[in-house]
mmCIF file of C-alpha atoms in Angstrom:
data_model
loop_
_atom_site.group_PDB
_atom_site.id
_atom_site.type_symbol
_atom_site.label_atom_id
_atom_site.label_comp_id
_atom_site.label_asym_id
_atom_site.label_seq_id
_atom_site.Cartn_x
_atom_site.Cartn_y
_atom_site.Cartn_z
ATOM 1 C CA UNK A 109 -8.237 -16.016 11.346
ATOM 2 C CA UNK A 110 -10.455 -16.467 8.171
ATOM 3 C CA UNK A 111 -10.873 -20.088 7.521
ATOM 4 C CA UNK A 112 -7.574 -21.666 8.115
ATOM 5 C CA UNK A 113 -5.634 -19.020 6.417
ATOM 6 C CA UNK A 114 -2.740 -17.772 8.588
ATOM 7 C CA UNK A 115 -2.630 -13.757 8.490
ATOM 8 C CA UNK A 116 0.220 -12.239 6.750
ATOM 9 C CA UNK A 117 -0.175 -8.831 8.973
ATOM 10 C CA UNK A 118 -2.195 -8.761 12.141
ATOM 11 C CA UNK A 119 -2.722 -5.548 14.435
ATOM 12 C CA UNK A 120 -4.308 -6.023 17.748
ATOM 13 C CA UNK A 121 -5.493 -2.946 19.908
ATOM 14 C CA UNK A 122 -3.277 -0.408 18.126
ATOM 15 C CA UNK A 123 -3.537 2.705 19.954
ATOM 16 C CA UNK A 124 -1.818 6.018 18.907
ATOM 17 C CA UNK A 125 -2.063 9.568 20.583
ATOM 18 C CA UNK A 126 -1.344 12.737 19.576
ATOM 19 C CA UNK A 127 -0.949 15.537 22.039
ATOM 20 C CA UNK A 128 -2.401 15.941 25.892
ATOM 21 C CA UNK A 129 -5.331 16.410 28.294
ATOM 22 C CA UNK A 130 -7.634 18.564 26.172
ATOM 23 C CA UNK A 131 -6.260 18.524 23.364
ATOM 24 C CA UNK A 132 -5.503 14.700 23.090
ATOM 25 C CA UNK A 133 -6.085 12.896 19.929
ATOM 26 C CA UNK A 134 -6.553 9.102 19.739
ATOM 27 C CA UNK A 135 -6.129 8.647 15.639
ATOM 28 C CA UNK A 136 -6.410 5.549 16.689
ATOM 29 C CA UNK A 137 -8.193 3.741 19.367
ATOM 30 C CA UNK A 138 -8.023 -0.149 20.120
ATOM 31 C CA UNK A 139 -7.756 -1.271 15.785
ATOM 32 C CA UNK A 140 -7.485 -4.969 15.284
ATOM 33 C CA UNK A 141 -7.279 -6.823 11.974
ATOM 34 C CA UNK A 142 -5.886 -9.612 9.999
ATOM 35 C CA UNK A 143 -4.723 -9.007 5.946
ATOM 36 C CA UNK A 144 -4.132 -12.489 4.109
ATOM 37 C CA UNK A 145 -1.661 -13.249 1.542
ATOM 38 C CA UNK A 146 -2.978 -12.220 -1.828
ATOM 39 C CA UNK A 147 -5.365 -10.571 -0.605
ATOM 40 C CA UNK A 148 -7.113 -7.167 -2.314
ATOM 41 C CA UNK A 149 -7.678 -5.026 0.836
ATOM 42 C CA UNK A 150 -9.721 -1.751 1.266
ATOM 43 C CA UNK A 151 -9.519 1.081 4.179
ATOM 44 C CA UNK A 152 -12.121 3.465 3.797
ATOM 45 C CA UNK A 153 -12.979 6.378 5.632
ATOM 46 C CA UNK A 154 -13.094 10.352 5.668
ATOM 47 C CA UNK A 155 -10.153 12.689 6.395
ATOM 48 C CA UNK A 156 -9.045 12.392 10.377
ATOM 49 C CA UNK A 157 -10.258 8.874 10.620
ATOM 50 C CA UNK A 158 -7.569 7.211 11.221
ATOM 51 C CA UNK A 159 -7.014 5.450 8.161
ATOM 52 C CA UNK A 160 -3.776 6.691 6.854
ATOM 53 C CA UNK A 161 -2.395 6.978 10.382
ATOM 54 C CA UNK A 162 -3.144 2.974 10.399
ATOM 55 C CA UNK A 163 -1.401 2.551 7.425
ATOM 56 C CA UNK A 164 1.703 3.655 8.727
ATOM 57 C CA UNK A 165 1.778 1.706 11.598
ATOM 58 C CA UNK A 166 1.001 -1.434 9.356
ATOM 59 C CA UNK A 167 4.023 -0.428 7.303
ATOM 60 C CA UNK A 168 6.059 0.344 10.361
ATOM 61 C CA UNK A 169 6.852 4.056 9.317
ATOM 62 C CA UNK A 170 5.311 5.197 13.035
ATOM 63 C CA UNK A 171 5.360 3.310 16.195
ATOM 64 C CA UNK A 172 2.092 3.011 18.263
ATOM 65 C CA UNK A 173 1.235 3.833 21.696
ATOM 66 C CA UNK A 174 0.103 0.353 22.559
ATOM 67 C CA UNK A 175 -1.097 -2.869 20.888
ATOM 68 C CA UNK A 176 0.800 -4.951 18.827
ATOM 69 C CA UNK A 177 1.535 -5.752 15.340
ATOM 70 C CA UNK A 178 2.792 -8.795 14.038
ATOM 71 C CA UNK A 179 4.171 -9.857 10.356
ATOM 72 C CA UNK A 180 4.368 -13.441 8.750
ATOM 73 C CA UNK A 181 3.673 -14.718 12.822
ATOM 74 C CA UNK A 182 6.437 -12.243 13.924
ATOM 75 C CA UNK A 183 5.974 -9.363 16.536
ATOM 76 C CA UNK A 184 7.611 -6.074 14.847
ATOM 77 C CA UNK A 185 6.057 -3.955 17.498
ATOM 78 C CA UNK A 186 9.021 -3.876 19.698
ATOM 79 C CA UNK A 187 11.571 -3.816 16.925
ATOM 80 C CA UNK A 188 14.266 -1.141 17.352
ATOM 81 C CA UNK A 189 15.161 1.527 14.585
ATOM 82 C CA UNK A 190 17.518 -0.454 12.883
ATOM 83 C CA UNK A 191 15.234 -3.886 12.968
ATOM 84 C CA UNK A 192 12.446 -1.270 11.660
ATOM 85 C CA UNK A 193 14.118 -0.437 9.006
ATOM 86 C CA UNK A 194 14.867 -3.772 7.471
ATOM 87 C CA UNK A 195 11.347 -4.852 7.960
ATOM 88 C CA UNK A 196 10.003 -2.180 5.175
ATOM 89 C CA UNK A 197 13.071 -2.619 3.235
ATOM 90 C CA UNK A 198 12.674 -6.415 2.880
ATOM 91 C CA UNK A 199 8.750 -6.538 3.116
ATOM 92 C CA UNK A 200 7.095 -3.148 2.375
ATOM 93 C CA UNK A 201 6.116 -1.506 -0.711
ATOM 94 C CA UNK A 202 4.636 1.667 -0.607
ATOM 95 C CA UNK A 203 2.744 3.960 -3.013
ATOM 96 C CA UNK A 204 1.811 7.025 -2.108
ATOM 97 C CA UNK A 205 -0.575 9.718 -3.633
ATOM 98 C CA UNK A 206 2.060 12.498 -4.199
ATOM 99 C CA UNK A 207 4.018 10.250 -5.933
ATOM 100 C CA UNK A 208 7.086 10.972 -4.126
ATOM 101 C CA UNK A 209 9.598 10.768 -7.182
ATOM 102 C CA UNK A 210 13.161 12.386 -7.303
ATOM 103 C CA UNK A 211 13.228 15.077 -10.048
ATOM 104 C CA UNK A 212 16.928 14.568 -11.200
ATOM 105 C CA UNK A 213 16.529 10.957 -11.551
ATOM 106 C CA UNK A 214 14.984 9.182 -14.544
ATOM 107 C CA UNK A 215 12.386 6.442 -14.555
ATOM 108 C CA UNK A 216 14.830 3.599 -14.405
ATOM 109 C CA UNK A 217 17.041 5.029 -11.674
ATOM 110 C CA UNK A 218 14.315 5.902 -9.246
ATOM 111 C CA UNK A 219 13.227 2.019 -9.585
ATOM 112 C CA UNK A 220 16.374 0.977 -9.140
ATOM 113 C CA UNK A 221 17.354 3.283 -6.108
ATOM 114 C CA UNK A 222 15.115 1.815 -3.379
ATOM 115 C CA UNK A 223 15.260 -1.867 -4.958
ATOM 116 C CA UNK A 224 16.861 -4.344 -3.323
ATOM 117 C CA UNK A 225 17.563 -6.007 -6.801
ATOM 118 C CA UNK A 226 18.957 -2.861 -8.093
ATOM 119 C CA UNK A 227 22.034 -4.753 -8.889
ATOM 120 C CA UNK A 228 20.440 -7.340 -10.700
ATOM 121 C CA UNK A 229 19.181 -4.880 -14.197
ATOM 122 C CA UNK A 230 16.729 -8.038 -14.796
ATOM 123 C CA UNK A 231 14.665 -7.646 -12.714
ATOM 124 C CA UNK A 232 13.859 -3.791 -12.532
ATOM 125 C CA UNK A 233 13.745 -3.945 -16.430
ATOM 126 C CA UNK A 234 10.880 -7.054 -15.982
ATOM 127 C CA UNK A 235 8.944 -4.640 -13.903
ATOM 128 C CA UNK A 236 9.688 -2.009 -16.184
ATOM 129 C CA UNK A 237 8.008 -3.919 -18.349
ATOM 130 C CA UNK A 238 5.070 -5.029 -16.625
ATOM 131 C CA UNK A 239 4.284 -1.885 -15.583
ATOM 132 C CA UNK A 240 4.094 -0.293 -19.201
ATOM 133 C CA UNK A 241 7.474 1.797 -18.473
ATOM 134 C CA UNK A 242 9.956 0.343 -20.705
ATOM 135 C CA UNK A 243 9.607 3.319 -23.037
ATOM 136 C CA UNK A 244 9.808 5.756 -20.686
ATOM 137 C CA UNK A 245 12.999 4.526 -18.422
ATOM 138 C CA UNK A 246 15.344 7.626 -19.966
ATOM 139 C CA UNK A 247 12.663 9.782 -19.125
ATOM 140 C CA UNK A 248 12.785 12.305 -16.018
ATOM 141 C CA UNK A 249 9.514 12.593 -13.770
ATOM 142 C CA UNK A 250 8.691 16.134 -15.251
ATOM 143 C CA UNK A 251 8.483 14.329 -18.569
ATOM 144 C CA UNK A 252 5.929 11.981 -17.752
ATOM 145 C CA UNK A 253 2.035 12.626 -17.448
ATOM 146 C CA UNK A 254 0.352 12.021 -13.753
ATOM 147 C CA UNK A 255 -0.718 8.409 -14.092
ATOM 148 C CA UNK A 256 2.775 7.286 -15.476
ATOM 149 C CA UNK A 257 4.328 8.933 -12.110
ATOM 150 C CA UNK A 258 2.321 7.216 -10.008
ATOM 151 C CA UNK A 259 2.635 3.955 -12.381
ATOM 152 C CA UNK A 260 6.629 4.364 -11.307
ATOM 153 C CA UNK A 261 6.260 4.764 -7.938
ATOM 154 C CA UNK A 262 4.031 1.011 -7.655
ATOM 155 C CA UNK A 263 6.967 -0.122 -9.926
ATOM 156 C CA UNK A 264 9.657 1.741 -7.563
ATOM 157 C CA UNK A 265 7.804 -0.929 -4.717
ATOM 158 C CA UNK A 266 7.203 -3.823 -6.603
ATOM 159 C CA UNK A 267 11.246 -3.639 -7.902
ATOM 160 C CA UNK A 268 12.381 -4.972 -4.417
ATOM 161 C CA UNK A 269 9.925 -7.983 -4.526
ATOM 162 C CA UNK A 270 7.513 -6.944 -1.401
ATOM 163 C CA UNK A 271 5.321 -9.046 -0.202
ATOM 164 C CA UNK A 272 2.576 -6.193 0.856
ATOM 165 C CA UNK A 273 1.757 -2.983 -0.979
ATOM 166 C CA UNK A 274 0.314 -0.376 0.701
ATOM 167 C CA UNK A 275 -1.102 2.409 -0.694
ATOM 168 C CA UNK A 276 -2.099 5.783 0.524
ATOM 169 C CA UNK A 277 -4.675 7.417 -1.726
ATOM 170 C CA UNK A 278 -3.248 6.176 -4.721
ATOM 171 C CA UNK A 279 -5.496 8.015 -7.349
ATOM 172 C CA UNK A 280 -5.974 11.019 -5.214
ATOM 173 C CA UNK A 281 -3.876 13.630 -7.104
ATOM 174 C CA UNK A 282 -5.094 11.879 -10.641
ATOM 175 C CA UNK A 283 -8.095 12.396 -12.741
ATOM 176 C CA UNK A 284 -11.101 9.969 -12.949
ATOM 177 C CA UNK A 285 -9.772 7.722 -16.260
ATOM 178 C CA UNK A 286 -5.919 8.170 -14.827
ATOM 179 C CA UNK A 287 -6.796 6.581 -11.134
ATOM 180 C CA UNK A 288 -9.224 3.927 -13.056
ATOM 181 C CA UNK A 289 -6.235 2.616 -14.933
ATOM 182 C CA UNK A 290 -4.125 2.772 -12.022
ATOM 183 C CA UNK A 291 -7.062 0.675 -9.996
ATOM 184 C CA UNK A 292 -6.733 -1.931 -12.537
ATOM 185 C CA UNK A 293 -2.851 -2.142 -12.534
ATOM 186 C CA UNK A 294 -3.188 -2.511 -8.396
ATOM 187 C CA UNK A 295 -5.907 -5.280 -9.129
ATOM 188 C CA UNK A 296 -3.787 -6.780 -11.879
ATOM 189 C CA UNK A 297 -0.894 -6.729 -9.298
ATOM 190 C CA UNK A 298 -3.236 -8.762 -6.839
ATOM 191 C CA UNK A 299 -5.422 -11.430 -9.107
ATOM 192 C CA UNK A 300 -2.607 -12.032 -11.210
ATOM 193 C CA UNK A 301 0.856 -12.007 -9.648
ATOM 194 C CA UNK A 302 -0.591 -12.433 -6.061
ATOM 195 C CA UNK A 303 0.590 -9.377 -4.139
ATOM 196 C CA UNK A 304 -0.764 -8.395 -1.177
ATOM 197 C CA UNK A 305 -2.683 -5.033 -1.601
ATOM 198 C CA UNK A 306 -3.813 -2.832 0.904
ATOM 199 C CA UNK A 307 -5.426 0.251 -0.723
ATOM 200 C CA UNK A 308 -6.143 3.715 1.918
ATOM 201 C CA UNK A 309 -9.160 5.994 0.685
ATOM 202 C CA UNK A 310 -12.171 7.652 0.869
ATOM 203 C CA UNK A 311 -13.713 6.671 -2.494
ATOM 204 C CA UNK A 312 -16.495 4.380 -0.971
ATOM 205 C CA UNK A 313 -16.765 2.780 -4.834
ATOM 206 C CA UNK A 314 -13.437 1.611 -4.997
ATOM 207 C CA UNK A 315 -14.170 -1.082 -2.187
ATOM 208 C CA UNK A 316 -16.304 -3.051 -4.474
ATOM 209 C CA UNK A 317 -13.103 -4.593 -5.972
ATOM 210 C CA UNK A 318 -11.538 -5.187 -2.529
ATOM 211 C CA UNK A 319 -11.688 -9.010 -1.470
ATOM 212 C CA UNK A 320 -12.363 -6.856 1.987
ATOM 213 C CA UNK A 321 -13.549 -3.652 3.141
ATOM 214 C CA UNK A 322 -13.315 -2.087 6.428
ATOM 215 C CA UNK A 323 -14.396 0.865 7.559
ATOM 216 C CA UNK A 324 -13.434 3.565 9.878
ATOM 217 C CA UNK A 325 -14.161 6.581 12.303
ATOM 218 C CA UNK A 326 -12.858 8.454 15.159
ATOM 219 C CA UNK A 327 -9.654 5.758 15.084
ATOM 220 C CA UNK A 328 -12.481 3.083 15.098
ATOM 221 C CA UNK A 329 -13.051 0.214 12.907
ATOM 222 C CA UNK A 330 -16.650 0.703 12.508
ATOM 223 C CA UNK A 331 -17.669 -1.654 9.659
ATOM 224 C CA UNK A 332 -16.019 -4.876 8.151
ATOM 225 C CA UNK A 333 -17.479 -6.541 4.820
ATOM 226 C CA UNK A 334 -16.522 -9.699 2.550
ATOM 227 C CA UNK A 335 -17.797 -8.957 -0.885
ATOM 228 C CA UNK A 336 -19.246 -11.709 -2.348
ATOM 229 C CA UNK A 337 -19.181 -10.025 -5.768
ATOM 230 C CA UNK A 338 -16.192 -8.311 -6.391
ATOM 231 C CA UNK A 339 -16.540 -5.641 -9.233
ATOM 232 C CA UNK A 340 -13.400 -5.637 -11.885
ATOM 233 C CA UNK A 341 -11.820 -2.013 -11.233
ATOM 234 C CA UNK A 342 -12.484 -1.806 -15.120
ATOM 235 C CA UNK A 343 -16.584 -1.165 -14.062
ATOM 236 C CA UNK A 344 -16.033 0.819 -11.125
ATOM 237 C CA UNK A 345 -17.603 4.331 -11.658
ATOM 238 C CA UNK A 346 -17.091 7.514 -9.095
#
């Protein structure tokens, strides 16, 4: 707990192993950790530390080997495929650093394909909108530059209203001024409209805007700091 704040997710000794004898691989070994509501989160750490593996065990795309994880005070670790399912449906949004945009679709119907409001045109037009899309939504993936894919993929989550966004390397595949813009949507996202933002990556600068900031090795947390001074993603060099 931090303060009297009740954790939106919470992990306790998540352990996940890959392979056997020798060759076993603990990506992750005995993680614990609370995320709060609104909350700007950072993950940081080099490839093979277990960072993205934890991310998709927060957002219940892989199972672990032991510990649990709980959600809004409820236990998903035991949840079976279908339970699963609904759980990032109704509560996940994810953004991921290859985009992960259907070709044949066009900017509107990709947000509106994994939305749970895609019956309601409103709302995926509002978010449209917000996210600086509306004159692209007749446009087709392979008509847009780098940063506006990735700028429809946090739309594609935000569409069905999630509650936590988690984010794999988001600027990853972009260049320097691209990611920086998409930084400041995620922080606008956060400070403004109070999503929940968990950000994966190994850019050691982009914690400084992070509420939080853990660190991680080996499938260890190794570090965990509260910034004091958070820096606007606006300043944030690399």
């Amino acid at each position: 707990m931090q303060g009297e704040r009740q954790a939106l997710l919470r992990a306790t000794d998540l352990v996940k192993v890959y392979g056997f004898g020798p060759s076993e691989v603990r990506a992750l070994d005995g993680v614990s950790l609370d995320i709060y509501e609104g909350e700007l989160f950072v993950i940081l750490g080099s490839s093979g530390s277990g960072k993205s593996t934890l991310l998709n065990m927060l957002g219940g795309m892989d199972r672990p080997d032991g510990g649990h994880l709980f959600f809004d005070g409820r236990e998903v670790t035991g949840f079976r495929d279908r339970d699963m399912t609904s759980y990032r449906k109704k509560n996940i949004g994810f953004v991921f650093q290859s985009f992960n945009l259907i070709a044949e679709l066009t900017v509107r119907e990709n947000v509106a394909l994994t939305a749970d409001t895609s019956k309601n045109p409103k709302i995926i037009d509002e978010t449209l909108e917000m996210m600086g899309l509306w004159e692209k939504r007749d446009n087709y993936p392979a008509q847009l530059s780098g940063g506006q894919q990735q700028r429809v993929s946090i739309a594609r989550a935000l569409a069905k209203n999630s509650r936590l966004l988690l984010c794999d390397e988001p600027t990853g595949a972009l260049d320097y001024e691209t990611g920086k813009q998409i930084l400041i949507q995620l922080e606008e996202l956060c400070r403004v409209h109070g999503r929940t933002v968990v950000i994966v990556t190994h850019t050691q600068e982009i914690g400084r805007m992070a509420d939080r900031v853990i660190r991680m090795r080996n499938g260890k947390i190794i570090s965990e700091t509260v910034n004091d001074t958070i820096v606007k993603a606006e300043s944030i060099e690399w």
